[in-house]
mmCIF file of C-alpha atoms in Angstrom:
data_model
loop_
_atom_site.group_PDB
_atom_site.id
_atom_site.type_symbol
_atom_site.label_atom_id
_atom_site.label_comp_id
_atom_site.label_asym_id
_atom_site.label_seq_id
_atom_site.Cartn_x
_atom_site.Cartn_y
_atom_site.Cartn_z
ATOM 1 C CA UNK V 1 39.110 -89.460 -125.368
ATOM 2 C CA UNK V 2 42.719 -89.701 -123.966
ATOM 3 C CA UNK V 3 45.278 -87.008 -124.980
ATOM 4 C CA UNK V 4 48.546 -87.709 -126.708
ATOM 5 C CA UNK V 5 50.136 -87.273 -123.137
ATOM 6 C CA UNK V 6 48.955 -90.760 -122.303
ATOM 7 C CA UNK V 7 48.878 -92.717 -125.221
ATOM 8 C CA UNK V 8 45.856 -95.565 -125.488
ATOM 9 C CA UNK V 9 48.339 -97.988 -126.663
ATOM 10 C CA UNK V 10 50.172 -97.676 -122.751
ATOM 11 C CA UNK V 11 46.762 -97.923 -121.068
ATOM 12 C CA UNK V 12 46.115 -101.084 -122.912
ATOM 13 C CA UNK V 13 49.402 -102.432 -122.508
ATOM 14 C CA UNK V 14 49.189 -101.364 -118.627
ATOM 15 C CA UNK V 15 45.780 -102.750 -117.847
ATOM 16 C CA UNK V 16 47.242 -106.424 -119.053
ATOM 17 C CA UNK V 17 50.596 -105.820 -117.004
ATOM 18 C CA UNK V 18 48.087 -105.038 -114.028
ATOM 19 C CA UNK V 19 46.003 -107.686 -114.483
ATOM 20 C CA UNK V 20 49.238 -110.404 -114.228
ATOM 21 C CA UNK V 21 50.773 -108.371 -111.578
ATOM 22 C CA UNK V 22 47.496 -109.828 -109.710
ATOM 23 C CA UNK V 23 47.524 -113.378 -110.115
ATOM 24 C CA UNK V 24 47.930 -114.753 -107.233
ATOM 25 C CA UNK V 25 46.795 -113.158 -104.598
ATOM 26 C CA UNK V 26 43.485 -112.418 -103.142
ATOM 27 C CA UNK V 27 40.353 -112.173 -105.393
ATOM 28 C CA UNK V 28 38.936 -108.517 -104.705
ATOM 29 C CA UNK V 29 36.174 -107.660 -107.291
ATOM 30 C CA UNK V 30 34.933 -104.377 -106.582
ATOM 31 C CA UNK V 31 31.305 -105.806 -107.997
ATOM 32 C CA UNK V 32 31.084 -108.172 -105.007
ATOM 33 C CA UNK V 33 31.380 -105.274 -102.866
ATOM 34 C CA UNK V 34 29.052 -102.670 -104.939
ATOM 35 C CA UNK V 35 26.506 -105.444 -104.889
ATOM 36 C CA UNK V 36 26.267 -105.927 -101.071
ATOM 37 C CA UNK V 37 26.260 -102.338 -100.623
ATOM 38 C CA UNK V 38 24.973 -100.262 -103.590
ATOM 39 C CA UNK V 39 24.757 -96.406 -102.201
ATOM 40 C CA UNK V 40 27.887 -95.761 -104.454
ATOM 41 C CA UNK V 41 26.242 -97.217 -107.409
ATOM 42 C CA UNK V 42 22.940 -95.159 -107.039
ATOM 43 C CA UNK V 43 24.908 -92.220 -106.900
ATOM 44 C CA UNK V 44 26.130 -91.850 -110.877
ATOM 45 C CA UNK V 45 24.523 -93.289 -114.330
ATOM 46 C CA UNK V 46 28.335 -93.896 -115.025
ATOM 47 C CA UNK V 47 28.685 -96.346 -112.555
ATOM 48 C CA UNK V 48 25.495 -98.167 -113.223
ATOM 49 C CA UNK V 49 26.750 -98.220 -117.252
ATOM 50 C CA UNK V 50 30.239 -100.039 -116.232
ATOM 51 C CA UNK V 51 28.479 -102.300 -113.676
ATOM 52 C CA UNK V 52 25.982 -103.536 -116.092
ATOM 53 C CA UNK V 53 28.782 -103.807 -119.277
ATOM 54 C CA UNK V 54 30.838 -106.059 -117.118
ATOM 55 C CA UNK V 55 28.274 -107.641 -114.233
ATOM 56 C CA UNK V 56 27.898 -111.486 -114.508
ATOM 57 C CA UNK V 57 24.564 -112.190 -114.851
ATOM 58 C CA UNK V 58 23.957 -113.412 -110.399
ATOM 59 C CA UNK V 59 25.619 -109.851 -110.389
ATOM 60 C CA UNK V 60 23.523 -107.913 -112.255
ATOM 61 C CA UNK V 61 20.157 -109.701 -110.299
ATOM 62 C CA UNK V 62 21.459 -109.117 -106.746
ATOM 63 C CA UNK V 63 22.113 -105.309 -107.477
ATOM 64 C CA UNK V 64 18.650 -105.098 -108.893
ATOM 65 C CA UNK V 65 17.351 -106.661 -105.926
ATOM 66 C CA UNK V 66 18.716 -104.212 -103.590
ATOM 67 C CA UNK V 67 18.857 -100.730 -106.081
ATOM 68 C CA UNK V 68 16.613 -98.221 -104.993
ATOM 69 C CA UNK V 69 14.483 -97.776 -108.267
ATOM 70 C CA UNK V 70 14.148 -94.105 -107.772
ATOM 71 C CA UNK V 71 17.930 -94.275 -108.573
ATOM 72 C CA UNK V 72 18.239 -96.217 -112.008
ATOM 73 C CA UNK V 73 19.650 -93.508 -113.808
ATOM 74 C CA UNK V 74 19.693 -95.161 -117.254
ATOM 75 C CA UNK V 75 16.594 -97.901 -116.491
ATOM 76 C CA UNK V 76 19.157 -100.705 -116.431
ATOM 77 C CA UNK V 77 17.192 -102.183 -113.852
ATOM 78 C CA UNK V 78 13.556 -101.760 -114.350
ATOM 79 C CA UNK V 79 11.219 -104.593 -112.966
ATOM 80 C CA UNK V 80 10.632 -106.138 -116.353
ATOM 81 C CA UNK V 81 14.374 -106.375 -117.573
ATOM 82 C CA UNK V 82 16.553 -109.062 -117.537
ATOM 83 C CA UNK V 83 20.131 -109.636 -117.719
ATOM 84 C CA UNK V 84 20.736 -109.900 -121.330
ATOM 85 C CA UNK V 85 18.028 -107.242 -122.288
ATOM 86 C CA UNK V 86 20.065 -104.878 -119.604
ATOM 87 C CA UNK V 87 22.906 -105.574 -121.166
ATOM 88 C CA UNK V 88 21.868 -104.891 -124.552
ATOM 89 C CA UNK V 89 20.542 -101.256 -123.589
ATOM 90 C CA UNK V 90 23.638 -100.773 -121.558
ATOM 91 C CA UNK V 91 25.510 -101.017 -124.729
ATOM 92 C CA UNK V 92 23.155 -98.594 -126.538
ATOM 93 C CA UNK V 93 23.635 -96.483 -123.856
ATOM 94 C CA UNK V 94 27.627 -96.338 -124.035
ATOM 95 C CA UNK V 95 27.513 -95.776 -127.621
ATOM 96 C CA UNK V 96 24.986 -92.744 -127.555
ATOM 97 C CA UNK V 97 26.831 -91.411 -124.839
ATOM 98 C CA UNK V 98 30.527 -92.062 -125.818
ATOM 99 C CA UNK V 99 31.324 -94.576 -122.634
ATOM 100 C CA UNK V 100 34.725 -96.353 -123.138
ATOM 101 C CA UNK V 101 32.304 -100.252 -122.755
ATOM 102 C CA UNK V 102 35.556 -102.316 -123.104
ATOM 103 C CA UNK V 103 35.675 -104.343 -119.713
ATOM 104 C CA UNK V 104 38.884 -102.922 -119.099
ATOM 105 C CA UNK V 105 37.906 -99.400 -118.997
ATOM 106 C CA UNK V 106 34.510 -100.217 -117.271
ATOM 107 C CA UNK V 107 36.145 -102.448 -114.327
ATOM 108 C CA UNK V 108 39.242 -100.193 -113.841
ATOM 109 C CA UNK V 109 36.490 -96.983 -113.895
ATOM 110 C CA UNK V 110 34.336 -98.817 -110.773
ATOM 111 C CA UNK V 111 37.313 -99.559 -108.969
ATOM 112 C CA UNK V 112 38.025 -96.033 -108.816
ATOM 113 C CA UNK V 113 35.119 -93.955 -108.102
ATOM 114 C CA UNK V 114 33.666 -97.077 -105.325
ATOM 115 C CA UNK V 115 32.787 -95.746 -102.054
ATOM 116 C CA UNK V 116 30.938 -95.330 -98.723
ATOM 117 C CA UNK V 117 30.790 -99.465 -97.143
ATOM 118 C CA UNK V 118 31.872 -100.455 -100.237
ATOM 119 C CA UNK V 119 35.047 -98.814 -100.568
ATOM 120 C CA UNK V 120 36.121 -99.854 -97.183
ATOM 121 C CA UNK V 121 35.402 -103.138 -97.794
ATOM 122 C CA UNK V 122 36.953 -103.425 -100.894
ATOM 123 C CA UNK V 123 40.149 -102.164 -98.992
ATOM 124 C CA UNK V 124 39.767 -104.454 -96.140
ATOM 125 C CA UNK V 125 39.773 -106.983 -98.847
ATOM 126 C CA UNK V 126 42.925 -105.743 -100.760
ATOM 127 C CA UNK V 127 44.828 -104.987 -97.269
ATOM 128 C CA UNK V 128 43.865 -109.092 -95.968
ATOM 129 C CA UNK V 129 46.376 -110.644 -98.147
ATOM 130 C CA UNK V 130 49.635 -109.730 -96.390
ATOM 131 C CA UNK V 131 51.102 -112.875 -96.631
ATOM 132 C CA UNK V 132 51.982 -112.998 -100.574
ATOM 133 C CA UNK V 133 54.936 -111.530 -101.617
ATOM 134 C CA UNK V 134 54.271 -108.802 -104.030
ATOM 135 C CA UNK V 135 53.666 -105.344 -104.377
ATOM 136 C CA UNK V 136 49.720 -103.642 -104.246
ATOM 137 C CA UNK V 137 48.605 -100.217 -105.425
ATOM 138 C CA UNK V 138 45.085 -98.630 -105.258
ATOM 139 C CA UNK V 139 42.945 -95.611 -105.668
ATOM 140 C CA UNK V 140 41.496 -94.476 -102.439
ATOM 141 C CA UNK V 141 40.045 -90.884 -103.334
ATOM 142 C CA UNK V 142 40.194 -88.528 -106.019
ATOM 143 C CA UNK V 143 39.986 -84.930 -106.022
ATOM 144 C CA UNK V 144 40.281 -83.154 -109.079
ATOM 145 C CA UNK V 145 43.458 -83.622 -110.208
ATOM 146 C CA UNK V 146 44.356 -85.332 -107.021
ATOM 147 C CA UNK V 147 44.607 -89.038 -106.393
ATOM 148 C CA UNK V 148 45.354 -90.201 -103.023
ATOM 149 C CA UNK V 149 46.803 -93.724 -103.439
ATOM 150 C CA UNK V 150 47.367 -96.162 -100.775
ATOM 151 C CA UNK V 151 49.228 -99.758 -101.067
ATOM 152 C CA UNK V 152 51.757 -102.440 -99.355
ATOM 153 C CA UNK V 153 54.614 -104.489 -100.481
ATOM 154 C CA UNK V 154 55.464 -107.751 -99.093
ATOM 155 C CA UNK V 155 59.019 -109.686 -98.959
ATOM 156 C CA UNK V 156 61.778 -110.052 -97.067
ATOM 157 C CA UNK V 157 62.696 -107.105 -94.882
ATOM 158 C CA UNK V 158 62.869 -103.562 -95.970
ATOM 159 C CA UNK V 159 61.737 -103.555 -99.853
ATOM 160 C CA UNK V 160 63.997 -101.043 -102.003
ATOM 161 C CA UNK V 161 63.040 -100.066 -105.310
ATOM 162 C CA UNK V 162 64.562 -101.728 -108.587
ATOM 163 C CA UNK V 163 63.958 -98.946 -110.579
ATOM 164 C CA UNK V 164 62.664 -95.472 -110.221
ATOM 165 C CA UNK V 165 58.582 -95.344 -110.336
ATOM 166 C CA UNK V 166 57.402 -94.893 -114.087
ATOM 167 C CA UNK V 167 54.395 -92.294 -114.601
ATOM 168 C CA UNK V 168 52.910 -91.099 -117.592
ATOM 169 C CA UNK V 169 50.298 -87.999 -117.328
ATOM 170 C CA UNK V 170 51.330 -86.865 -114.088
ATOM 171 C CA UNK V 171 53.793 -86.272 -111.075
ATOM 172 C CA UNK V 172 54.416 -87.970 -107.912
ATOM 173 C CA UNK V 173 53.415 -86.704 -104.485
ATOM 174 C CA UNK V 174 55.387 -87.684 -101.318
ATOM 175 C CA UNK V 175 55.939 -91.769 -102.667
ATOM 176 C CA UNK V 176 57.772 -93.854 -99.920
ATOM 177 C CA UNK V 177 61.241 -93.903 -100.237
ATOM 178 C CA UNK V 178 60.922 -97.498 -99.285
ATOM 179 C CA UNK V 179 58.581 -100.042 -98.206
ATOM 180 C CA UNK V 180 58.210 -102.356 -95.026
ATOM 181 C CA UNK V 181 56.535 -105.468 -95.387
ATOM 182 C CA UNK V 182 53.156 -105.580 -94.754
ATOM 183 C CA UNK V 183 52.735 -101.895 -93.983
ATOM 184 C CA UNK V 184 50.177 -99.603 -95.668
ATOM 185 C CA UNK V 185 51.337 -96.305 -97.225
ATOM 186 C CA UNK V 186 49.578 -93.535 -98.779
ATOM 187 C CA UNK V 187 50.635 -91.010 -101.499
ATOM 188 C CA UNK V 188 49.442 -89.054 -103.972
ATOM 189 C CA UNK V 189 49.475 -88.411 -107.875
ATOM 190 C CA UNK V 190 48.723 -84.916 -109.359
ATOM 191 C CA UNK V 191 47.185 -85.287 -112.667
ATOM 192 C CA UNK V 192 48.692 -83.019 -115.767
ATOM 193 C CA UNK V 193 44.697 -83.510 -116.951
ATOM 194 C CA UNK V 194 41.388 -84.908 -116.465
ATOM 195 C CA UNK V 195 42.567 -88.331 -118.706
ATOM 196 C CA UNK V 196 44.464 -89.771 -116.045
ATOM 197 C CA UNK V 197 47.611 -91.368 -115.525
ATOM 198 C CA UNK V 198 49.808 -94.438 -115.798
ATOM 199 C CA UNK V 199 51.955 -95.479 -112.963
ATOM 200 C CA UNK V 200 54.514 -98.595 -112.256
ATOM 201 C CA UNK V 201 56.650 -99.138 -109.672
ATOM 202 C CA UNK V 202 58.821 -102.395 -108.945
ATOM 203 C CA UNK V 203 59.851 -103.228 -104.948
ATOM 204 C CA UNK V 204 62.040 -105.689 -104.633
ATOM 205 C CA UNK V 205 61.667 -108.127 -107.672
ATOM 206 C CA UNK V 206 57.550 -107.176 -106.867
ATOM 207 C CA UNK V 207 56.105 -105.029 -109.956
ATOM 208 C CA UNK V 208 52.281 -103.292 -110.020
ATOM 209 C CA UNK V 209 50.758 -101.184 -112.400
ATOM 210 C CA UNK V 210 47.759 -98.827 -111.757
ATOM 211 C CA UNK V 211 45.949 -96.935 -113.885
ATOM 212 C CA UNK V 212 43.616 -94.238 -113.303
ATOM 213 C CA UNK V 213 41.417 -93.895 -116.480
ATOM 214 C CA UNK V 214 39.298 -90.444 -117.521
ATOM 215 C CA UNK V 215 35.472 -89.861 -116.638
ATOM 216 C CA UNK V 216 33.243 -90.435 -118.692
ATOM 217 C CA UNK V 217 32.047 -87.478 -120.913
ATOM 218 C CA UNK V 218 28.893 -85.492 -118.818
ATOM 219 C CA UNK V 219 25.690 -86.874 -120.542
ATOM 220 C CA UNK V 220 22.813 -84.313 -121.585
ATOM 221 C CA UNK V 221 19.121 -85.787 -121.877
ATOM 222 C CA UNK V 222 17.265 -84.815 -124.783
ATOM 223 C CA UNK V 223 13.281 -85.168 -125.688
ATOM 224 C CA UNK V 224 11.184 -85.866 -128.645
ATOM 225 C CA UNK V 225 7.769 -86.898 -129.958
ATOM 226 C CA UNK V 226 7.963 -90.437 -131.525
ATOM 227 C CA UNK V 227 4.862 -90.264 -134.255
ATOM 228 C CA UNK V 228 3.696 -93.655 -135.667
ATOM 229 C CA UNK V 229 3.869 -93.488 -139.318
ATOM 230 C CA UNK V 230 1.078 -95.252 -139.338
ATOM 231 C CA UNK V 231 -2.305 -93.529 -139.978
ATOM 232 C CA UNK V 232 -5.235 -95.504 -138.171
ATOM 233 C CA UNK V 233 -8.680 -96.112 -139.899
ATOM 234 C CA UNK V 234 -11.582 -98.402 -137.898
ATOM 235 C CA UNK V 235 -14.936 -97.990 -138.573
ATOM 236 C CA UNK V 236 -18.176 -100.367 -137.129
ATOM 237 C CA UNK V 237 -20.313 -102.066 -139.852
ATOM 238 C CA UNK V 238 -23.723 -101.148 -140.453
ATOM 239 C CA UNK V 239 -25.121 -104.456 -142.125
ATOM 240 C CA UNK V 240 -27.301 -106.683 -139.743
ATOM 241 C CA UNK V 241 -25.851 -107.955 -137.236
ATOM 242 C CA UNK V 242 -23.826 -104.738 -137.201
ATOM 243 C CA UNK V 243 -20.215 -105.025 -135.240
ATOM 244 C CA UNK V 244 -17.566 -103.155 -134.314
ATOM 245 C CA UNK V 245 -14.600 -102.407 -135.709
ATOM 246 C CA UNK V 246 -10.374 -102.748 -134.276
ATOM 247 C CA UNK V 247 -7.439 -101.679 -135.329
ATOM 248 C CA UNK V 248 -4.095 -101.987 -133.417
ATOM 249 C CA UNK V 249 -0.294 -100.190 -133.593
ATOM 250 C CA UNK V 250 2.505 -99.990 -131.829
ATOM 251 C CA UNK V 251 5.920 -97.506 -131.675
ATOM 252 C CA UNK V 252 9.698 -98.246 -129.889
ATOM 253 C CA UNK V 253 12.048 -95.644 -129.297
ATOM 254 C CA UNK V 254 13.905 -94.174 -132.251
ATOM 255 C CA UNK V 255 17.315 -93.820 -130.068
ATOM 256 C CA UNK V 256 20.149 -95.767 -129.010
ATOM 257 C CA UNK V 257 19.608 -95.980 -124.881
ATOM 258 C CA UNK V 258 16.298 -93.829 -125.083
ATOM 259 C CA UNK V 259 13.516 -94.781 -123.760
ATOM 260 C CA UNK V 260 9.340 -93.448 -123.549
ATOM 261 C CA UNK V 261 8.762 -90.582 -120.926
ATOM 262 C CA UNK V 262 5.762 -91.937 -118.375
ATOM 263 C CA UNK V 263 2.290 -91.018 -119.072
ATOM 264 C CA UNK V 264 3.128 -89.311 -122.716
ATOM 265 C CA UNK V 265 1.395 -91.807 -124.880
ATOM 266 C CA UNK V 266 -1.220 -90.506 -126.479
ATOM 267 C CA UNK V 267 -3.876 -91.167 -129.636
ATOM 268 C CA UNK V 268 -4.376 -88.327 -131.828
ATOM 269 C CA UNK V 269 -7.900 -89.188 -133.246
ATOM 270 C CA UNK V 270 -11.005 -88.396 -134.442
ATOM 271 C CA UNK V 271 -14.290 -90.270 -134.298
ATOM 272 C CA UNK V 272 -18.214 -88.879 -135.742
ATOM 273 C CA UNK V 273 -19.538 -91.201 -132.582
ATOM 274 C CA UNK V 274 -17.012 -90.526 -129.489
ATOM 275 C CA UNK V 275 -19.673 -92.032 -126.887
ATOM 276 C CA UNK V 276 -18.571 -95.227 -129.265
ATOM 277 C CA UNK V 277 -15.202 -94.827 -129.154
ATOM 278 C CA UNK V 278 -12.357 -96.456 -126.669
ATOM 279 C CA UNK V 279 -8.849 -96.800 -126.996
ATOM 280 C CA UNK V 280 -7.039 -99.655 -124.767
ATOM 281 C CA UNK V 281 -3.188 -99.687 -124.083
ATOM 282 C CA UNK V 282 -1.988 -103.274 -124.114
ATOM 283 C CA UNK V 283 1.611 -102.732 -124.091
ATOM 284 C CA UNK V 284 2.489 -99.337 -121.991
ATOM 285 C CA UNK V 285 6.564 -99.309 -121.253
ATOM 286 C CA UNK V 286 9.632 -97.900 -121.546
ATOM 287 C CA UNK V 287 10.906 -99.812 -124.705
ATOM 288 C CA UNK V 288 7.007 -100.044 -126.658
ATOM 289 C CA UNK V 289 3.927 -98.818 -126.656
ATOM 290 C CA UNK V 290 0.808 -100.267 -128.363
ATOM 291 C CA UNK V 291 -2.696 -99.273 -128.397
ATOM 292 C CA UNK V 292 -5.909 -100.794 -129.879
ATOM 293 C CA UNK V 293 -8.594 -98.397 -131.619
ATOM 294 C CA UNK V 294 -12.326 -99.307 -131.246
ATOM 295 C CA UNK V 295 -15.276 -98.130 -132.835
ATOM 296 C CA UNK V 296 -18.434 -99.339 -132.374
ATOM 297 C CA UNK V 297 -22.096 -97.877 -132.925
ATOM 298 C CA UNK V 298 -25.383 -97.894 -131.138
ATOM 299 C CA UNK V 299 -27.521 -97.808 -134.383
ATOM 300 C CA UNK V 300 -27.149 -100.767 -137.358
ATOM 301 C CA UNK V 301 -28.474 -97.782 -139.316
ATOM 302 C CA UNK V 302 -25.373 -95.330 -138.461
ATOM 303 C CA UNK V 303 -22.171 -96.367 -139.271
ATOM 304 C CA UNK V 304 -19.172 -95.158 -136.991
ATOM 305 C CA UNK V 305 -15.796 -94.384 -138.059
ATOM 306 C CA UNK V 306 -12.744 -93.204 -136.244
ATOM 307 C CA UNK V 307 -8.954 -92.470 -137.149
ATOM 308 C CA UNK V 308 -5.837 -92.037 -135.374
ATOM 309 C CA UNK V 309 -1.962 -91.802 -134.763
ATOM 310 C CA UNK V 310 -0.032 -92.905 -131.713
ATOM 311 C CA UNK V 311 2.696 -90.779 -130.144
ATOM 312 C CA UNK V 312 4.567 -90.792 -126.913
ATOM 313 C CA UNK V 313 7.485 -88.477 -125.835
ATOM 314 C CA UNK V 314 10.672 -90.358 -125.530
ATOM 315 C CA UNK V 315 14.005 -89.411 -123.676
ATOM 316 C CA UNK V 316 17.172 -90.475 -124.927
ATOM 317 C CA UNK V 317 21.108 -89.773 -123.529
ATOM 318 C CA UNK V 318 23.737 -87.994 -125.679
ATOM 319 C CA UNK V 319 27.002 -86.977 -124.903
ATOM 320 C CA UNK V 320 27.911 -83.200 -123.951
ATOM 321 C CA UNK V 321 28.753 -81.054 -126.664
#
């Protein structure tokens, strides 16, 4: 959560300011870039949460066509999933873990931890349109408290500010003392925290806002055994024709964003004619498992019985203490 020192009323107020001091000019979503190139969003679950909160759905499929599965932190894009099912766990997942999901938070959070072909593309986006007047801020790296920020201004001449830059939750580091048109400049913002920081500056008659917004809290897995409370009971018949006897269950996660750990399901049973006795998995995922008991006999003249209980260890996110 944000500190007093920036207030969640500004950040609100600033993310709408931001959003119409960008009408107008070129259409840079960072998602079109982290789609086409997604080594920056296998790299953190936190990314792969704010993609999937705020992905259109043609989005959401093209990154799962080129994510390397080994790197779906959260399995928000497992083979079986679709977009709203995705989305749904993704807001499980933000919940459990304490994840700002407002779009906002989620877009401005992607914009600022992008990188690798990505990032530069996303800048070589932001840096094309040169030809609207106006004024354009970004994040290009942080460092701890560090943010190396990078923009251009473009007007008439040499642009002069109309007011002295406004920042809330930290202090400026070497900002131009004025701006030529269509030039790139770099400076810096040191953070008073981890929350982040709200800055505005207006170049002539040309206003922008950016915000840098916190991290996410750090996200501990936890385990546990997810018991059916169901008690299986099959047993064959031993009238003639004799037959045997089914019996069927099924368990789902008990968490918000969990999910079952791979090859845990198991069938704690007990049969007086095991040679007779099978046990099929129909439905064997991350989101359900289900299992059908059956006991059958060799002998009309012996009757076999069997019973059971399904478990499976499941996984499940929670935020840091």
């Amino acid at each position: 959560m944000m500190k007093n020192s920036v207030s969640v009323a500004l950040f609100v107020s600033a993310l709408a300011l931001m959003a119409a001091a960008s009408s107008g000019r070129a259409d840079c979503n960072v998602k079109d870039f982290i789609v086409e190139d997604v080594v920056s969003l296998q790299k953190s679950g936190g990314m792969q949460l704010a993609f999937v909160l705020t992905a259109t759905e043609s989005e959401y499929k093209a990154a799962k066509k080129n994510l390397d599965t080994g790197a779906d932190v959260y399995g928000l894009f497992s083979g079986d999933l679709n977009y709203a099912q995705a989305q749904q766990r993704a807001s499980q997942i933000a919940t459990a873990t304490k994840f700002n999901y407002e779009s906002s938070y989620a877009n401005s959070y992607l914009s600022q931890t992008v990188s690798g072909q990505a990032l530069n593309a996303y800048v070589k986006c932001l840096e094309f349109d040169k030809q609207t007047p106006g004024l354009r801020l970004w994040l290009e790296e942080t460092k701890g408290k560090y943010y190396t920020i990078k923009g251009f201004w473009v007007g008439a001449g040499t642009g002069k500010y109309d007011e002295p830059p406004v920042i809330d939750g930290g202090t400026l580091v070497g900002p131009p003392t004025s701006w030529r048109s269509g030039e790139t400049q770099t400076f810096a913002v040191k953070s008073d925290s981890m929350d982040g920081f709200y800055l505005t500056m207006k170049v002539g008659g040309e206003g922008y806002v950016l915000v840098a917004v916190p991290n996410p809290p750090d996200v501990i897995w936890l385990k546990q055994p997810v018991v059916s409370s169901k008690k299986l009971s099959v047993a064959s018949t031993f009238s003639n024709p004799c037959s045997e006897g089914q019996v069927s269950d099924s368990i789902y996660p008990l968490h918000s964003g969990g999910h079952f750990v791979a090859n845990t399901r198991t069938v704690n049973h007990s049969t007086n004619d095991p040679s007779h006795y099978s046990e099929k998995f129909t439905v064997d995922s991350p989101d359900q498992v289900s299992v059908t008991l059956t006991q059958n006999t060799g002998d009309c003249n012996r009757r076999g019985v069997a019973s059971g209980q399904l478990e499976a260890i499941e996984t499940y996110p929670q935020a840091a203490p």
